[in-house]
Amino acid sequence: MNTQEKGARLGRDELAALVASDIKAGSYVNLGIGQPTLVSNYLRPEQSVTLHTENGMLGMGPEAHGDDIDEDLINAGKIPVTELPGASYFHHADSFAMMRGGHLDVCVLGAFQVSATGDLANWHTGAPDAIPAVGGAMDLATGAKEVYVMMSLFAKDGSSKLVEACTYPLTGVGCVTRIYTNDAVFLITADGVRVRETFGTTLAELQQRIPVPLQAAPLR
Amino acid sequence: MNTQEKGARLGRDELAALVASDIKAGSYVNLGIGQPTLVSNYLRPEQSVTLHTENGMLGMGPEAHGDDIDEDLINAGKIPVTELPGASYFHHADSFAMMRGGHLDVCVLGAFQVSATGDLANWHTGAPDAIPAVGGAMDLATGAKEVYVMMSLFAKDGSSKLVEACTYPLTGVGCVTRIYTNDAVFLITADGVRVRETFGTTLAELQQRIPVPLQAAPLR
Amino acid sequence: MPTIAPSAAEAVAGIRDNSTVLIGGFGNAGQPMELINALLDGGATGLTVVNNNAGQGDAGLALLIKERRVRKIICSFPRQSDSWHFDAAYRAGEIELELVPQGNLAERIRAAGAGIGGFFTPTGYGTMLTEGRETRIIDGRGHVYETPIHADYALIKALTADRAGNLIYRKTARNFGPIMAAAAKASIVQVGSIVATGELDPENVVTPGIYVTTIVQINATTPAAAEHGVTQ
Amino acid sequence: MPTIAPSAAEAVAGIRDNSTVLIGGFGNAGQPMELINALLDGGATGLTVVNNNAGQGDAGLALLIKERRVRKIICSFPRQSDSWHFDAAYRAGEIELELVPQGNLAERIRAAGAGIGGFFTPTGYGTMLTEGRETRIIDGRGHVYETPIHADYALIKALTADRAGNLIYRKTARNFGPIMAAAAKASIVQVGSIVATGELDPENVVTPGIYVTTIVQINATTPAAAEHGVTQ
């Protein structure tokens, strides 16, 4: 088989570093709130990746600290950030036009569940008493050329978050192209789910716990 | 009757001056190509009228001459113009959004025909061999809060250009609110066509030549 | 030509009960706090409010909601760690919520200002937020039909206005300001400074004065207008 | 990140036969004359061209039409006093014309860049230009359905680019540039000058670099870049 099996399950930062290294040089990227934000720590300057934040900016720099904090300069998570040379500001309709129009190369998002055909559930647990809040989740899922999900592969009860069909309310239909987890990287293709690499486990072991047919991906 | 009858048929410049004096102070106005352009000569500074040109500018000044000519600063008729203090530039979609969204107070247009219900025909003679060209005519007719037409009341063959129904292809449906001609000013109202004033003629004389029921308008 | 109001209270004095009010800002950036406070003091009730969020902490929009002056809110992200006043009103059934994906919210506001009657967007297709909505498959992709959000008033914060009403903003505080200014019948703008007509570079105006009804200068804590875009 | 091409010829070298090409400009303002001439020299044919007009005099787009390289033109105002090459091609039945009201043309281009699948506009309702089209009465007013105009390439003229592809324009030469840059798969931009990344004020960028594929510097006759928007 072609899947690369590597030594150990990836830690949180190793996973972020892997995602960062997979982003092509010169890409325009939106990193969702939470775990995906970590990816920015591992982007190398020579990659020339330009970060978008949906509240109206391209060329976002790292989180601001101390005297650099400016209440007029925040990211979509409302965290103070900085501005890099070559940045630009625009209003909300222009910012979401940029996303919806398919101009971002990659969007990295967290998820509750992803289906075998790339449906994404990441905004709502579906709990009857929950107050729903969607923000830009559906726009991010729908707009980017590639949607990478970063998530733990198994829920706390041990069930797979890669599923045949999402049971949580959907964020987008057929939008996810890759899933990065601590145990393996999955590619969602027209031919089904392919396992690109595993970390401290094997495709056979994963198949026993994941209710979706898995195939090995061709070597990169 | 209330209609004001005045001494003599208006000349071209008198008509432009009348339209100019009817525009409320502080208005945002688009003047169409041709006869309507003359209106700008009679707008008084204390009226603080801001001129829009659909190729992307608010705050357009008078035609440019000599050294003031700048090939990057033209109006919709492609004539070099100038920039006034308080001007702004924007792209074509934003410019037509400004028109379509109903933000302009007045648009002044020429016409081939206007119907009793305010239908406008001003872009195409309907001649079978004519090459059609519409430009911004339909957008101007559709978008402004008030659409004033400036035209001669009678065609060269003596027929009325104020008609029951346009025979030329339409530019917009029910959009014209006033018609300024050298012989009279007409208001298009929900109750029909009202004559606000006449110049060197009477309502009764006009009614003999115009195939649309005319009523006197209440005095202003 | 806009009116220059002497105070936030006078700027919002015309807002009637049951109005629809667009409120700018994303988090605190661009939030017209002084105008919201003046609206609170003014007493208008039965409001429909459009904002990205549903208030934070114990200030501004959160207080309008606490005082039950907001009948309905149209927003993308009501639930936050400090949205307790919204949470309480919602659980008590005392506020109506229309939840809209953020980009559809922005585009619906833009459509109102641009005179677009409705549009098809792929965002939200196949989700519970668009159940029962008109859909259309365009180039093989599912789209849902969205309608413009027209409003009576917009409350906006900008960096600087000139006396013709032209506006510039600052960094990510621009967010909803330009589209809300265009979508409302009357736009009320608080700015850090008002300069003479002609002092803003026409190339750099973000909101043309045609979209601005009322301006009020609020002594802001943000950096001075001189930092950006003012040519003199 | 955009490519910086050494010449107009190399900038347009990738344009294939039967492409759809958006061409900026309104009259001569913003017309990317050197890129159009390079396209003419490059030999691509069977083109669908989108421009406000259909060429003037004996230059640029008019020559592309004269040489019968344009299969179809989508525009608002083809007939001008000096549009003789278009007139001849049209009367000979050798060019297809799709006539679109100017604001619908602009909004359709904007929709393509913004990922909007289609929209309803009041402009053109009840006229011969929209006969047979889907219509809808919205708030008592007739609207027609319009679809996005996607394109393979955009040819644009801007004042200045930085190396990240951010663009500023000059006066009414801005016109179709920003919306065309966003609507095409690849946008090729001729500029008067290219400055280092960081020299354009982020508040004043009109077209963010994400929309720009190729930049070429053309020694322009228009005033220098230093006049506007460059901070250093």
PDB file of N, CA, C and O in Angstrom, chain B residues 31-61:
ATOM      1  N   LEU B  31     -27.001  64.829 -15.071  1.00  0.00           N
ATOM      2  CA  LEU B  31     -27.474  65.492 -16.287  1.00  0.00           C
ATOM      3  C   LEU B  31     -27.067  64.654 -17.491  1.00  0.00           C
ATOM      4  O   LEU B  31     -25.885  64.423 -17.726  1.00  0.00           O
ATOM      5  N   GLY B  32     -28.062  64.189 -18.247  1.00  0.00           N
ATOM      6  CA  GLY B  32     -27.770  63.349 -19.404  1.00  0.00           C
ATOM      7  C   GLY B  32     -27.036  64.102 -20.492  1.00  0.00           C
ATOM      8  O   GLY B  32     -26.890  65.325 -20.451  1.00  0.00           O
ATOM      9  N   ILE B  33     -26.589  63.336 -21.470  1.00  0.00           N
ATOM     10  CA  ILE B  33     -25.853  63.885 -22.596  1.00  0.00           C
ATOM     11  C   ILE B  33     -26.779  64.757 -23.435  1.00  0.00           C
ATOM     12  O   ILE B  33     -27.973  64.511 -23.531  1.00  0.00           O
ATOM     13  N   GLY B  34     -26.238  65.817 -24.055  1.00  0.00           N
ATOM     14  CA  GLY B  34     -27.014  66.671 -24.953  1.00  0.00           C
ATOM     15  C   GLY B  34     -27.616  67.848 -24.214  1.00  0.00           C
ATOM     16  O   GLY B  34     -26.984  68.450 -23.343  1.00  0.00           O
ATOM     17  N   GLN B  35     -28.865  68.163 -24.563  1.00  0.00           N
ATOM     18  CA  GLN B  35     -29.546  69.334 -24.015  1.00  0.00           C
ATOM     19  C   GLN B  35     -29.473  69.419 -22.477  1.00  0.00           C
ATOM     20  O   GLN B  35     -29.228  70.492 -21.935  1.00  0.00           O
ATOM     21  N   PRO B  36     -29.668  68.315 -21.742  1.00  0.00           N
ATOM     22  CA  PRO B  36     -29.613  68.418 -20.282  1.00  0.00           C
ATOM     23  C   PRO B  36     -28.297  68.972 -19.746  1.00  0.00           C
ATOM     24  O   PRO B  36     -28.268  69.603 -18.686  1.00  0.00           O
ATOM     25  N   THR B  37     -27.203  68.762 -20.469  1.00  0.00           N
ATOM     26  CA  THR B  37     -25.905  69.267 -20.011  1.00  0.00           C
ATOM     27  C   THR B  37     -25.919  70.772 -19.822  1.00  0.00           C
ATOM     28  O   THR B  37     -25.239  71.317 -18.947  1.00  0.00           O
ATOM     29  N   LEU B  38     -26.736  71.465 -20.639  1.00  0.00           N
ATOM     30  CA  LEU B  38     -26.848  72.929 -20.546  1.00  0.00           C
ATOM     31  C   LEU B  38     -27.291  73.397 -19.162  1.00  0.00           C
ATOM     32  O   LEU B  38     -26.981  74.515 -18.743  1.00  0.00           O
ATOM     33  N   VAL B  39     -28.043  72.536 -18.475  1.00  0.00           N
ATOM     34  CA  VAL B  39     -28.592  72.919 -17.160  1.00  0.00           C
ATOM     35  C   VAL B  39     -27.477  73.341 -16.203  1.00  0.00           C
ATOM     36  O   VAL B  39     -27.651  74.243 -15.387  1.00  0.00           O
ATOM     37  N   SER B  40     -26.327  72.677 -16.334  1.00  0.00           N
ATOM     38  CA  SER B  40     -25.230  72.962 -15.394  1.00  0.00           C
ATOM     39  C   SER B  40     -24.782  74.419 -15.461  1.00  0.00           C
ATOM     40  O   SER B  40     -24.287  74.970 -14.485  1.00  0.00           O
ATOM     41  N   ASN B  41     -24.988  75.055 -16.610  1.00  0.00           N
ATOM     42  CA  ASN B  41     -24.588  76.466 -16.742  1.00  0.00           C
ATOM     43  C   ASN B  41     -25.440  77.386 -15.874  1.00  0.00           C
ATOM     44  O   ASN B  41     -25.064  78.530 -15.635  1.00  0.00           O
ATOM     45  N   TYR B  42     -26.589  76.911 -15.434  1.00  0.00           N
ATOM     46  CA  TYR B  42     -27.534  77.781 -14.721  1.00  0.00           C
ATOM     47  C   TYR B  42     -27.720  77.391 -13.261  1.00  0.00           C
ATOM     48  O   TYR B  42     -28.553  77.977 -12.569  1.00  0.00           O
ATOM     49  N   LEU B  43     -26.966  76.402 -12.801  1.00  0.00           N
ATOM     50  CA  LEU B  43     -27.028  76.056 -11.374  1.00  0.00           C
ATOM     51  C   LEU B  43     -26.232  77.096 -10.613  1.00  0.00           C
ATOM     52  O   LEU B  43     -25.085  77.395 -10.964  1.00  0.00           O
ATOM     53  N   ARG B  44     -26.827  77.680  -9.588  1.00  0.00           N
ATOM     54  CA  ARG B  44     -26.148  78.719  -8.813  1.00  0.00           C
ATOM     55  C   ARG B  44     -25.348  78.081  -7.684  1.00  0.00           C
ATOM     56  O   ARG B  44     -25.784  77.074  -7.101  1.00  0.00           O
ATOM     57  N   PRO B  45     -24.182  78.605  -7.353  1.00  0.00           N
ATOM     58  CA  PRO B  45     -23.354  78.025  -6.298  1.00  0.00           C
ATOM     59  C   PRO B  45     -24.134  77.841  -5.000  1.00  0.00           C
ATOM     60  O   PRO B  45     -23.963  76.826  -4.308  1.00  0.00           O
ATOM     61  N   GLU B  46     -25.011  78.784  -4.667  1.00  0.00           N
ATOM     62  CA  GLU B  46     -25.740  78.672  -3.400  1.00  0.00           C
ATOM     63  C   GLU B  46     -26.754  77.532  -3.412  1.00  0.00           C
ATOM     64  O   GLU B  46     -27.288  77.165  -2.367  1.00  0.00           O
ATOM     65  N   GLN B  47     -27.002  76.931  -4.577  1.00  0.00           N
ATOM     66  CA  GLN B  47     -27.875  75.746  -4.614  1.00  0.00           C
ATOM     67  C   GLN B  47     -27.139  74.507  -4.098  1.00  0.00           C
ATOM     68  O   GLN B  47     -27.769  73.515  -3.757  1.00  0.00           O
ATOM     69  N   SER B  48     -25.833  74.559  -4.083  1.00  0.00           N
ATOM     70  CA  SER B  48     -25.016  73.413  -3.626  1.00  0.00           C
ATOM     71  C   SER B  48     -25.470  72.103  -4.247  1.00  0.00           C
ATOM     72  O   SER B  48     -25.678  71.116  -3.563  1.00  0.00           O
ATOM     73  N   VAL B  49     -25.655  72.118  -5.538  1.00  0.00           N
ATOM     74  CA  VAL B  49     -26.016  70.887  -6.245  1.00  0.00           C
ATOM     75  C   VAL B  49     -24.737  70.102  -6.552  1.00  0.00           C
ATOM     76  O   VAL B  49     -23.746  70.682  -6.994  1.00  0.00           O
ATOM     77  N   THR B  50     -24.765  68.805  -6.259  1.00  0.00           N
ATOM     78  CA  THR B  50     -23.626  67.938  -6.540  1.00  0.00           C
ATOM     79  C   THR B  50     -23.930  67.126  -7.790  1.00  0.00           C
ATOM     80  O   THR B  50     -24.951  66.430  -7.847  1.00  0.00           O
ATOM     81  N   LEU B  51     -23.063  67.208  -8.779  1.00  0.00           N
ATOM     82  CA  LEU B  51     -23.293  66.482 -10.034  1.00  0.00           C
ATOM     83  C   LEU B  51     -22.605  65.119 -10.024  1.00  0.00           C
ATOM     84  O   LEU B  51     -21.457  64.979  -9.611  1.00  0.00           O
ATOM     85  N   HIS B  52     -23.357  64.136 -10.486  1.00  0.00           N
ATOM     86  CA  HIS B  52     -22.874  62.753 -10.620  1.00  0.00           C
ATOM     87  C   HIS B  52     -22.622  62.473 -12.086  1.00  0.00           C
ATOM     88  O   HIS B  52     -23.400  62.906 -12.946  1.00  0.00           O
ATOM     89  N   THR B  53     -21.533  61.800 -12.385  1.00  0.00           N
ATOM     90  CA  THR B  53     -21.369  61.268 -13.739  1.00  0.00           C
ATOM     91  C   THR B  53     -21.193  59.764 -13.607  1.00  0.00           C
ATOM     92  O   THR B  53     -20.449  59.280 -12.754  1.00  0.00           O
ATOM     93  N   GLU B  54     -21.935  59.014 -14.428  1.00  0.00           N
ATOM     94  CA  GLU B  54     -22.072  57.583 -14.178  1.00  0.00           C
ATOM     95  C   GLU B  54     -20.780  56.806 -14.412  1.00  0.00           C
ATOM     96  O   GLU B  54     -20.670  55.657 -13.983  1.00  0.00           O
ATOM     97  N   ASN B  55     -19.800  57.437 -15.045  1.00  0.00           N
ATOM     98  CA  ASN B  55     -18.512  56.760 -15.190  1.00  0.00           C
ATOM     99  C   ASN B  55     -17.642  56.909 -13.941  1.00  0.00           C
ATOM    100  O   ASN B  55     -16.431  56.736 -14.019  1.00  0.00           O
ATOM    101  N   GLY B  56     -18.261  57.207 -12.790  1.00  0.00           N
ATOM    102  CA  GLY B  56     -17.556  57.007 -11.539  1.00  0.00           C
ATOM    103  C   GLY B  56     -17.131  58.209 -10.754  1.00  0.00           C
ATOM    104  O   GLY B  56     -16.052  58.207 -10.149  1.00  0.00           O
ATOM    105  N   MET B  57     -17.984  59.240 -10.654  1.00  0.00           N
ATOM    106  CA  MET B  57     -17.590  60.453  -9.939  1.00  0.00           C
ATOM    107  C   MET B  57     -18.797  61.194  -9.404  1.00  0.00           C
ATOM    108  O   MET B  57     -19.809  61.330 -10.078  1.00  0.00           O
ATOM    109  N   LEU B  58     -18.646  61.684  -8.199  1.00  0.00           N
ATOM    110  CA  LEU B  58     -19.559  62.687  -7.635  1.00  0.00           C
ATOM    111  C   LEU B  58     -18.744  63.959  -7.449  1.00  0.00           C
ATOM    112  O   LEU B  58     -17.569  63.898  -7.111  1.00  0.00           O
ATOM    113  N   GLY B  59     -19.398  65.104  -7.641  1.00  0.00           N
ATOM    114  CA  GLY B  59     -18.684  66.362  -7.450  1.00  0.00           C
ATOM    115  C   GLY B  59     -18.005  66.837  -8.724  1.00  0.00           C
ATOM    116  O   GLY B  59     -16.963  67.491  -8.675  1.00  0.00           O
ATOM    117  N   MET B  60     -18.611  66.486  -9.861  1.00  0.00           N
ATOM    118  CA  MET B  60     -18.058  66.899 -11.150  1.00  0.00           C
ATOM    119  C   MET B  60     -18.193  68.405 -11.332  1.00  0.00           C
ATOM    120  O   MET B  60     -19.232  68.989 -11.020  1.00  0.00           O
ATOM    121  N   GLY B  61     -17.142  69.037 -11.841  1.00  0.00           N
ATOM    122  CA  GLY B  61     -17.176  70.462 -12.131  1.00  0.00           C
ATOM    123  C   GLY B  61     -17.421  70.722 -13.612  1.00  0.00           C
ATOM    124  O   GLY B  61     -17.731  69.804 -14.372  1.00  0.00           O
TER     125      GLY B  61
END
